[in-house]
Every structure is written in C-alpha cells, then in structure tokens.
mmCIF file of C-alpha atoms and ligand atoms in Angstrom:
data_model
loop_
_atom_site.group_PDB
_atom_site.id
_atom_site.type_symbol
_atom_site.label_atom_id
_atom_site.label_comp_id
_atom_site.label_asym_id
_atom_site.label_seq_id
_atom_site.Cartn_x
_atom_site.Cartn_y
_atom_site.Cartn_z
ATOM 1 C CA UNK A 1 123.744 -60.696 -14.598
ATOM 2 C CA UNK A 2 122.327 -63.626 -16.580
ATOM 3 C CA UNK A 3 125.224 -65.820 -15.517
ATOM 4 C CA UNK A 4 124.815 -64.880 -11.854
ATOM 5 C CA UNK A 5 121.105 -65.672 -11.944
ATOM 6 C CA UNK A 6 121.775 -69.030 -13.615
ATOM 7 C CA UNK A 7 124.358 -69.872 -10.949
ATOM 8 C CA UNK A 8 121.896 -69.023 -8.185
ATOM 9 C CA UNK A 9 119.186 -71.209 -9.744
ATOM 10 C CA UNK A 10 121.631 -74.068 -10.154
ATOM 11 C CA UNK A 11 122.771 -73.767 -6.551
ATOM 12 C CA UNK A 12 119.188 -73.723 -5.266
ATOM 13 C CA UNK A 13 118.403 -76.822 -7.333
ATOM 14 C CA UNK A 14 121.473 -78.663 -6.061
ATOM 15 C CA UNK A 15 120.528 -77.900 -2.461
ATOM 16 C CA UNK A 16 116.967 -79.152 -2.993
ATOM 17 C CA UNK A 17 118.330 -82.271 -4.737
ATOM 18 C CA UNK A 18 120.659 -83.006 -1.830
ATOM 19 C CA UNK A 19 117.731 -82.654 0.594
ATOM 20 C CA UNK A 20 115.654 -85.074 -1.520
ATOM 21 C CA UNK A 21 118.528 -87.548 -1.537
ATOM 22 C CA UNK A 22 118.940 -87.441 2.260
ATOM 23 C CA UNK A 23 115.192 -87.776 2.791
ATOM 24 C CA UNK A 24 114.950 -90.815 0.491
ATOM 25 C CA UNK A 25 118.017 -92.460 2.000
ATOM 26 C CA UNK A 26 116.467 -92.160 5.485
ATOM 27 C CA UNK A 27 113.347 -93.876 4.159
ATOM 28 C CA UNK A 28 115.267 -96.507 2.216
ATOM 29 C CA UNK A 29 113.576 -95.472 -1.021
ATOM 30 C CA UNK A 30 115.404 -95.558 -4.376
ATOM 31 C CA UNK A 31 114.678 -92.653 -6.735
ATOM 32 C CA UNK A 32 115.237 -93.337 -10.436
ATOM 33 C CA UNK A 33 115.138 -90.396 -12.859
ATOM 34 C CA UNK A 34 114.045 -91.493 -16.360
ATOM 35 C CA UNK A 35 115.133 -89.242 -19.242
ATOM 36 C CA UNK A 36 114.339 -89.496 -22.935
ATOM 37 C CA UNK A 37 112.824 -87.770 -25.935
ATOM 38 C CA UNK A 38 109.070 -87.543 -26.524
ATOM 39 C CA UNK A 39 107.954 -90.963 -27.740
ATOM 40 C CA UNK A 40 111.094 -92.812 -26.623
ATOM 41 C CA UNK A 41 108.966 -95.274 -24.674
ATOM 42 C CA UNK A 42 109.479 -94.035 -21.109
ATOM 43 C CA UNK A 43 105.887 -94.629 -20.009
ATOM 44 C CA UNK A 44 105.732 -98.021 -21.743
ATOM 45 C CA UNK A 45 108.947 -99.015 -19.944
ATOM 46 C CA UNK A 46 107.437 -98.046 -16.581
ATOM 47 C CA UNK A 47 104.220 -99.928 -17.368
ATOM 48 C CA UNK A 48 106.154 -103.073 -18.281
ATOM 49 C CA UNK A 49 108.408 -102.760 -15.223
ATOM 50 C CA UNK A 50 105.440 -102.340 -12.885
ATOM 51 C CA UNK A 51 103.717 -105.368 -14.422
ATOM 52 C CA UNK A 52 106.867 -107.529 -14.096
ATOM 53 C CA UNK A 53 107.592 -106.571 -10.491
ATOM 54 C CA UNK A 54 104.022 -106.586 -9.228
ATOM 55 C CA UNK A 55 103.812 -107.706 -5.612
ATOM 56 C CA UNK A 56 107.607 -107.908 -5.234
ATOM 57 C CA UNK A 57 108.713 -104.287 -5.554
ATOM 58 C CA UNK A 58 106.576 -101.446 -4.221
ATOM 59 C CA UNK A 59 106.811 -98.781 -6.909
ATOM 60 C CA UNK A 60 105.576 -95.183 -6.940
ATOM 61 C CA UNK A 61 105.744 -92.867 -9.939
ATOM 62 C CA UNK A 62 106.145 -89.115 -10.416
ATOM 63 C CA UNK A 63 104.972 -88.153 -13.893
ATOM 64 C CA UNK A 64 106.410 -85.015 -15.480
ATOM 65 C CA UNK A 65 104.440 -83.548 -18.356
ATOM 66 C CA UNK A 66 104.003 -80.083 -19.828
ATOM 67 C CA UNK A 67 100.234 -79.965 -19.763
ATOM 68 C CA UNK A 68 98.456 -83.332 -19.675
ATOM 69 C CA UNK A 69 97.874 -86.230 -17.285
ATOM 70 C CA UNK A 70 97.819 -88.816 -20.066
ATOM 71 C CA UNK A 71 100.881 -90.757 -18.869
ATOM 72 C CA UNK A 72 99.833 -90.428 -15.229
ATOM 73 C CA UNK A 73 96.469 -91.959 -16.043
ATOM 74 C CA UNK A 74 98.135 -94.910 -17.766
ATOM 75 C CA UNK A 75 100.261 -95.538 -14.657
ATOM 76 C CA UNK A 76 97.360 -95.030 -12.237
ATOM 77 C CA UNK A 77 95.379 -97.651 -14.166
ATOM 78 C CA UNK A 78 97.951 -100.205 -12.976
ATOM 79 C CA UNK A 79 97.040 -99.476 -9.369
ATOM 80 C CA UNK A 80 100.285 -97.841 -8.263
ATOM 81 C CA UNK A 81 100.657 -94.491 -6.516
ATOM 82 C CA UNK A 82 101.343 -91.727 -9.009
ATOM 83 C CA UNK A 83 101.778 -87.969 -8.662
ATOM 84 C CA UNK A 84 101.264 -85.846 -11.764
ATOM 85 C CA UNK A 85 103.560 -82.842 -12.181
ATOM 86 C CA UNK A 86 102.541 -80.390 -14.891
ATOM 87 C CA UNK A 87 105.230 -77.878 -15.682
ATOM 88 C CA UNK A 88 102.951 -75.492 -17.577
ATOM 89 C CA UNK A 89 105.282 -75.522 -20.551
ATOM 90 C CA UNK A 90 108.664 -75.786 -18.815
ATOM 91 C CA UNK A 91 110.874 -78.358 -20.493
ATOM 92 C CA UNK A 92 112.359 -80.156 -17.470
ATOM 93 C CA UNK A 93 111.654 -81.031 -13.841
ATOM 94 C CA UNK A 94 113.643 -79.527 -10.998
ATOM 95 C CA UNK A 95 114.402 -80.803 -7.512
ATOM 96 C CA UNK A 96 111.882 -78.490 -5.826
ATOM 97 C CA UNK A 97 109.020 -79.908 -7.915
ATOM 98 C CA UNK A 98 110.129 -83.429 -7.055
ATOM 99 C CA UNK A 99 110.334 -82.547 -3.361
ATOM 100 C CA UNK A 100 106.694 -81.441 -3.382
ATOM 101 C CA UNK A 101 105.676 -84.568 -5.294
ATOM 102 C CA UNK A 102 107.508 -86.804 -2.790
ATOM 103 C CA UNK A 103 105.366 -85.256 -0.029
ATOM 104 C CA UNK A 104 102.287 -86.584 -1.808
ATOM 105 C CA UNK A 105 103.587 -90.170 -2.028
ATOM 106 C CA UNK A 106 103.339 -92.761 0.793
ATOM 107 C CA UNK A 107 107.137 -93.147 1.014
ATOM 108 C CA UNK A 108 106.993 -95.512 3.999
ATOM 109 C CA UNK A 109 105.094 -97.995 1.814
ATOM 110 C CA UNK A 110 107.428 -97.755 -1.219
ATOM 111 C CA UNK A 111 110.743 -99.314 -2.253
ATOM 112 C CA UNK A 112 111.327 -97.350 -5.422
ATOM 113 C CA UNK A 113 110.043 -94.179 -7.059
ATOM 114 C CA UNK A 114 110.418 -93.616 -10.788
ATOM 115 C CA UNK A 115 110.404 -90.042 -12.043
ATOM 116 C CA UNK A 116 109.367 -89.811 -15.685
ATOM 117 C CA UNK A 117 110.966 -86.556 -16.719
ATOM 118 C CA UNK A 118 109.540 -84.228 -19.363
ATOM 119 C CA UNK A 119 110.240 -85.652 -22.837
ATOM 120 C CA UNK A 120 113.511 -83.948 -23.708
ATOM 121 C CA UNK A 121 117.077 -85.184 -24.065
ATOM 122 C CA UNK A 122 118.708 -81.807 -23.463
ATOM 123 C CA UNK A 123 118.135 -79.749 -20.332
ATOM 124 C CA UNK A 124 116.752 -82.423 -17.955
ATOM 125 C CA UNK A 125 120.317 -83.760 -17.998
ATOM 126 C CA UNK A 126 121.513 -80.619 -16.203
ATOM 127 C CA UNK A 127 119.041 -80.882 -13.306
ATOM 128 C CA UNK A 128 119.811 -83.218 -10.431
ATOM 129 C CA UNK A 129 116.499 -84.247 -8.854
ATOM 130 C CA UNK A 130 118.074 -86.085 -5.921
ATOM 131 C CA UNK A 131 117.929 -89.400 -7.754
ATOM 132 C CA UNK A 132 120.184 -92.269 -6.805
ATOM 133 C CA UNK A 133 120.101 -93.555 -10.379
ATOM 134 C CA UNK A 134 119.517 -91.982 -13.739
ATOM 135 C CA UNK A 135 118.252 -93.871 -16.783
ATOM 136 C CA UNK A 136 118.310 -92.609 -20.358
ATOM 137 C CA UNK A 137 115.798 -94.240 -22.722
ATOM 138 C CA UNK A 138 116.426 -94.079 -26.467
ATOM 139 C CA UNK A 139 114.192 -95.815 -28.988
ATOM 140 C CA UNK A 140 115.575 -97.519 -32.073
ATOM 141 C CA UNK A 141 113.508 -95.174 -34.223
ATOM 142 C CA UNK A 142 115.624 -92.236 -32.994
ATOM 143 C CA UNK A 143 118.823 -93.619 -34.494
ATOM 144 C CA UNK A 144 122.099 -95.059 -33.188
ATOM 145 C CA UNK A 145 124.015 -91.775 -33.553
ATOM 146 C CA UNK A 146 122.543 -89.949 -30.560
ATOM 147 C CA UNK A 147 125.175 -90.293 -27.789
ATOM 148 C CA UNK A 148 127.591 -87.989 -29.616
ATOM 149 C CA UNK A 149 124.795 -85.504 -30.279
ATOM 150 C CA UNK A 150 123.508 -85.440 -26.677
ATOM 151 C CA UNK A 151 126.619 -86.295 -24.669
ATOM 152 C CA UNK A 152 125.537 -84.625 -21.423
ATOM 153 C CA UNK A 153 122.509 -86.849 -21.025
ATOM 154 C CA UNK A 154 124.289 -90.087 -21.934
ATOM 155 C CA UNK A 155 127.382 -89.328 -19.877
ATOM 156 C CA UNK A 156 125.257 -88.824 -16.763
ATOM 157 C CA UNK A 157 123.342 -92.110 -17.181
ATOM 158 C CA UNK A 158 123.683 -95.033 -14.772
ATOM 159 C CA UNK A 159 121.793 -97.233 -17.223
ATOM 160 C CA UNK A 160 120.834 -96.838 -20.877
ATOM 161 C CA UNK A 161 117.706 -98.487 -22.268
ATOM 162 C CA UNK A 162 117.425 -98.993 -26.025
ATOM 163 C CA UNK A 163 113.710 -99.456 -26.566
ATOM 164 C CA UNK A 164 111.520 -100.737 -29.400
ATOM 165 C CA UNK A 165 113.947 -103.502 -30.412
ATOM 166 C CA UNK A 166 111.008 -105.187 -32.151
ATOM 167 C CA UNK A 167 111.529 -102.497 -34.834
ATOM 168 C CA UNK A 168 115.210 -103.324 -35.455
ATOM 169 C CA UNK A 169 114.746 -104.487 -39.011
ATOM 170 C CA UNK A 170 112.850 -101.339 -39.986
ATOM 171 C CA UNK A 171 115.214 -98.832 -38.380
ATOM 172 C CA UNK A 172 118.658 -100.146 -39.298
ATOM 173 C CA UNK A 173 119.726 -99.330 -35.739
ATOM 174 C CA UNK A 174 123.143 -100.852 -34.967
ATOM 175 C CA UNK A 175 123.652 -101.702 -31.297
ATOM 176 C CA UNK A 176 127.374 -102.045 -31.967
ATOM 177 C CA UNK A 177 127.632 -98.548 -33.460
ATOM 178 C CA UNK A 178 125.488 -97.179 -30.651
ATOM 179 C CA UNK A 179 127.673 -98.687 -27.932
ATOM 180 C CA UNK A 180 130.834 -97.429 -29.606
ATOM 181 C CA UNK A 181 129.410 -93.914 -29.706
ATOM 182 C CA UNK A 182 128.218 -94.255 -26.108
ATOM 183 C CA UNK A 183 131.667 -95.286 -24.845
ATOM 184 C CA UNK A 184 133.326 -92.546 -26.894
ATOM 185 C CA UNK A 185 131.438 -89.858 -24.944
ATOM 186 C CA UNK A 186 132.546 -91.397 -21.644
ATOM 187 C CA UNK A 187 129.421 -93.334 -20.677
ATOM 188 C CA UNK A 188 130.253 -96.611 -18.920
ATOM 189 C CA UNK A 189 126.667 -97.490 -17.989
ATOM 190 C CA UNK A 190 125.141 -100.873 -18.840
ATOM 191 C CA UNK A 191 122.932 -100.977 -21.952
ATOM 192 C CA UNK A 192 119.567 -102.754 -21.923
ATOM 193 C CA UNK A 193 118.080 -103.358 -25.384
ATOM 194 C CA UNK A 194 114.448 -104.320 -24.916
ATOM 195 C CA UNK A 195 110.929 -104.313 -26.218
ATOM 196 C CA UNK A 196 108.436 -103.145 -23.591
ATOM 197 C CA UNK A 197 105.586 -104.428 -25.745
ATOM 198 C CA UNK A 198 107.009 -107.798 -26.779
ATOM 199 C CA UNK A 199 108.884 -108.407 -23.532
ATOM 200 C CA UNK A 200 112.288 -109.284 -25.032
ATOM 201 C CA UNK A 201 115.144 -108.027 -22.845
ATOM 202 C CA UNK A 202 112.900 -107.005 -19.971
ATOM 203 C CA UNK A 203 114.309 -109.560 -17.520
ATOM 204 C CA UNK A 204 117.798 -108.045 -17.523
ATOM 205 C CA UNK A 205 116.396 -104.561 -17.067
ATOM 206 C CA UNK A 206 114.148 -105.672 -14.202
ATOM 207 C CA UNK A 207 117.115 -107.407 -12.533
ATOM 208 C CA UNK A 208 119.039 -104.124 -12.699
ATOM 209 C CA UNK A 209 116.045 -102.342 -11.153
ATOM 210 C CA UNK A 210 115.964 -104.829 -8.266
ATOM 211 C CA UNK A 211 119.662 -104.422 -7.678
ATOM 212 C CA UNK A 212 119.379 -100.708 -7.017
ATOM 213 C CA UNK A 213 119.267 -99.564 -3.462
ATOM 214 C CA UNK A 214 119.557 -95.971 -2.283
ATOM 215 C CA UNK A 215 123.003 -94.898 -1.217
ATOM 216 C CA UNK A 216 122.863 -95.324 2.541
ATOM 217 C CA UNK A 217 124.870 -92.181 3.210
ATOM 218 C CA UNK A 218 122.710 -90.083 0.890
ATOM 219 C CA UNK A 219 125.915 -89.291 -0.993
ATOM 220 C CA UNK A 220 125.711 -87.129 -4.069
ATOM 221 C CA UNK A 221 125.861 -88.480 -7.580
ATOM 222 C CA UNK A 222 129.053 -86.644 -8.387
ATOM 223 C CA UNK A 223 128.798 -87.023 -12.141
ATOM 224 C CA UNK A 224 125.437 -85.288 -12.490
ATOM 225 C CA UNK A 225 126.664 -81.740 -12.468
ATOM 226 C CA UNK A 226 130.165 -81.941 -13.854
ATOM 227 C CA UNK A 227 129.391 -79.808 -16.846
ATOM 228 C CA UNK A 228 127.067 -77.020 -17.850
ATOM 229 C CA UNK A 229 124.145 -78.082 -20.048
HETATM 230 MG MG1 LIG B 301 105.574 -90.719 -21.359
HETATM 231 ZN ZN1 LIG B 302 114.351 -77.309 -19.686
#
C-alpha cells in the first residue's frame, strides 16, 4: 500500500516535471534547480550571479523555504522577479509547486529561472522539477567527504559548486579529495570552487551559467530518476 502510493506520487511528479520542461522549452527559458544543505550558500550564490550578469541575462528566481520569505526578500532587493514558495514544513519542492510558481513569473521576459530548493541534500534529489540543469552547492565548512554520503544528489548534478573557498585554511577542505569522492560516486559534472562574497572563481561559474540553454526538444534529464531516494 505504502509502495503503491509512493509510486503514484512519483509518477504524478514526473508528469508535472515533463510538462514544466516542455513549457520552458517552448519559451526558451532555462530552469536551473539549486540543491544544497541549509547554509551552503545557495542564496549568496544567486545574489552574486545576479549581480555579475546584470543587464546581460534576464534572471527570475523561485525561492523554496519551509516558512519564511527571508531569502526571497534578499533576491527581490536586487530588482529581479522572485516567487516565494513556502512548503509549510515539507522538506523539498515538487514539480507541481514549481508549475504554479512559473505561472507567476513573466516567462516571456526571462532567459533563466533559478529554483532555490529547500535546504536539504537528501530528498530534493529524488524530485525532478522539470529543470534543464541541476546544481549542487556544498560549502567548504561541510567537509570534503560528502559525495559518498549523499551520492544521489551528487550523481544527479550537472554542475557542483564548492562555496566559501575563502575559508579553505580554516576548514582543511581538500578539493582533490572531494573530486576523487565525487568521481567515485559516478558524478562527471564540472566543479566550480568559488567565494560568492570575495568573488574568486565566480567568472567560471557565470560562464557555465551563460552556456546553458534549454533543451530545444524538451527532452527529459534521464539521470534524475534513475534510483530511488
Ligand atoms: Mg537560502
Ligand atoms: Zn523531502
């Protein structure tokens, strides 16, 4: 009974995600799903990206949060369109929520929409939102041993951001050890070490962001749902 219900929910989510993907492809809008733990630096990354691309890339943001609008207010202060999604305690976003948020964004006037998922490195990995690209953000303060501990999230990433590199000397974080662990769980995504506050490494990340266009055929990201979360 439990298993059947879970399968039905998963199927409904996948159908809503596919509809989001087709809708965004028709509009020529790239959707980027940003995953990471609480405090990983997801909002700071979006702030820095918006500042660096101002006037050249039309960005909208969907902010996932359990209860507050704190991150949404930070983004809105930069003058970009933002939709706040409060899950009322639920620990991930699903494709239906994102569909409703997309209806509140001026898609015709946007090139790219970032979704900041609820701070959580576990179950958001199992929910396809209809994104064309998925980014996992891990801060140096979380430690370089995380890919092996959260393989589903890292394996599904199209890009991995290692944030807070200005803290390297205090954390003992080894980028070499991190990348070895990342490759050992089957993640082939590019890694972007950066400091959103100091600005180091941001150029490479921003170049990756520019390079992303929606898949014209609205094709599914096949690696999102290969395994159960
Ligand atoms: Mg945030
Ligand atoms: Zn969840």
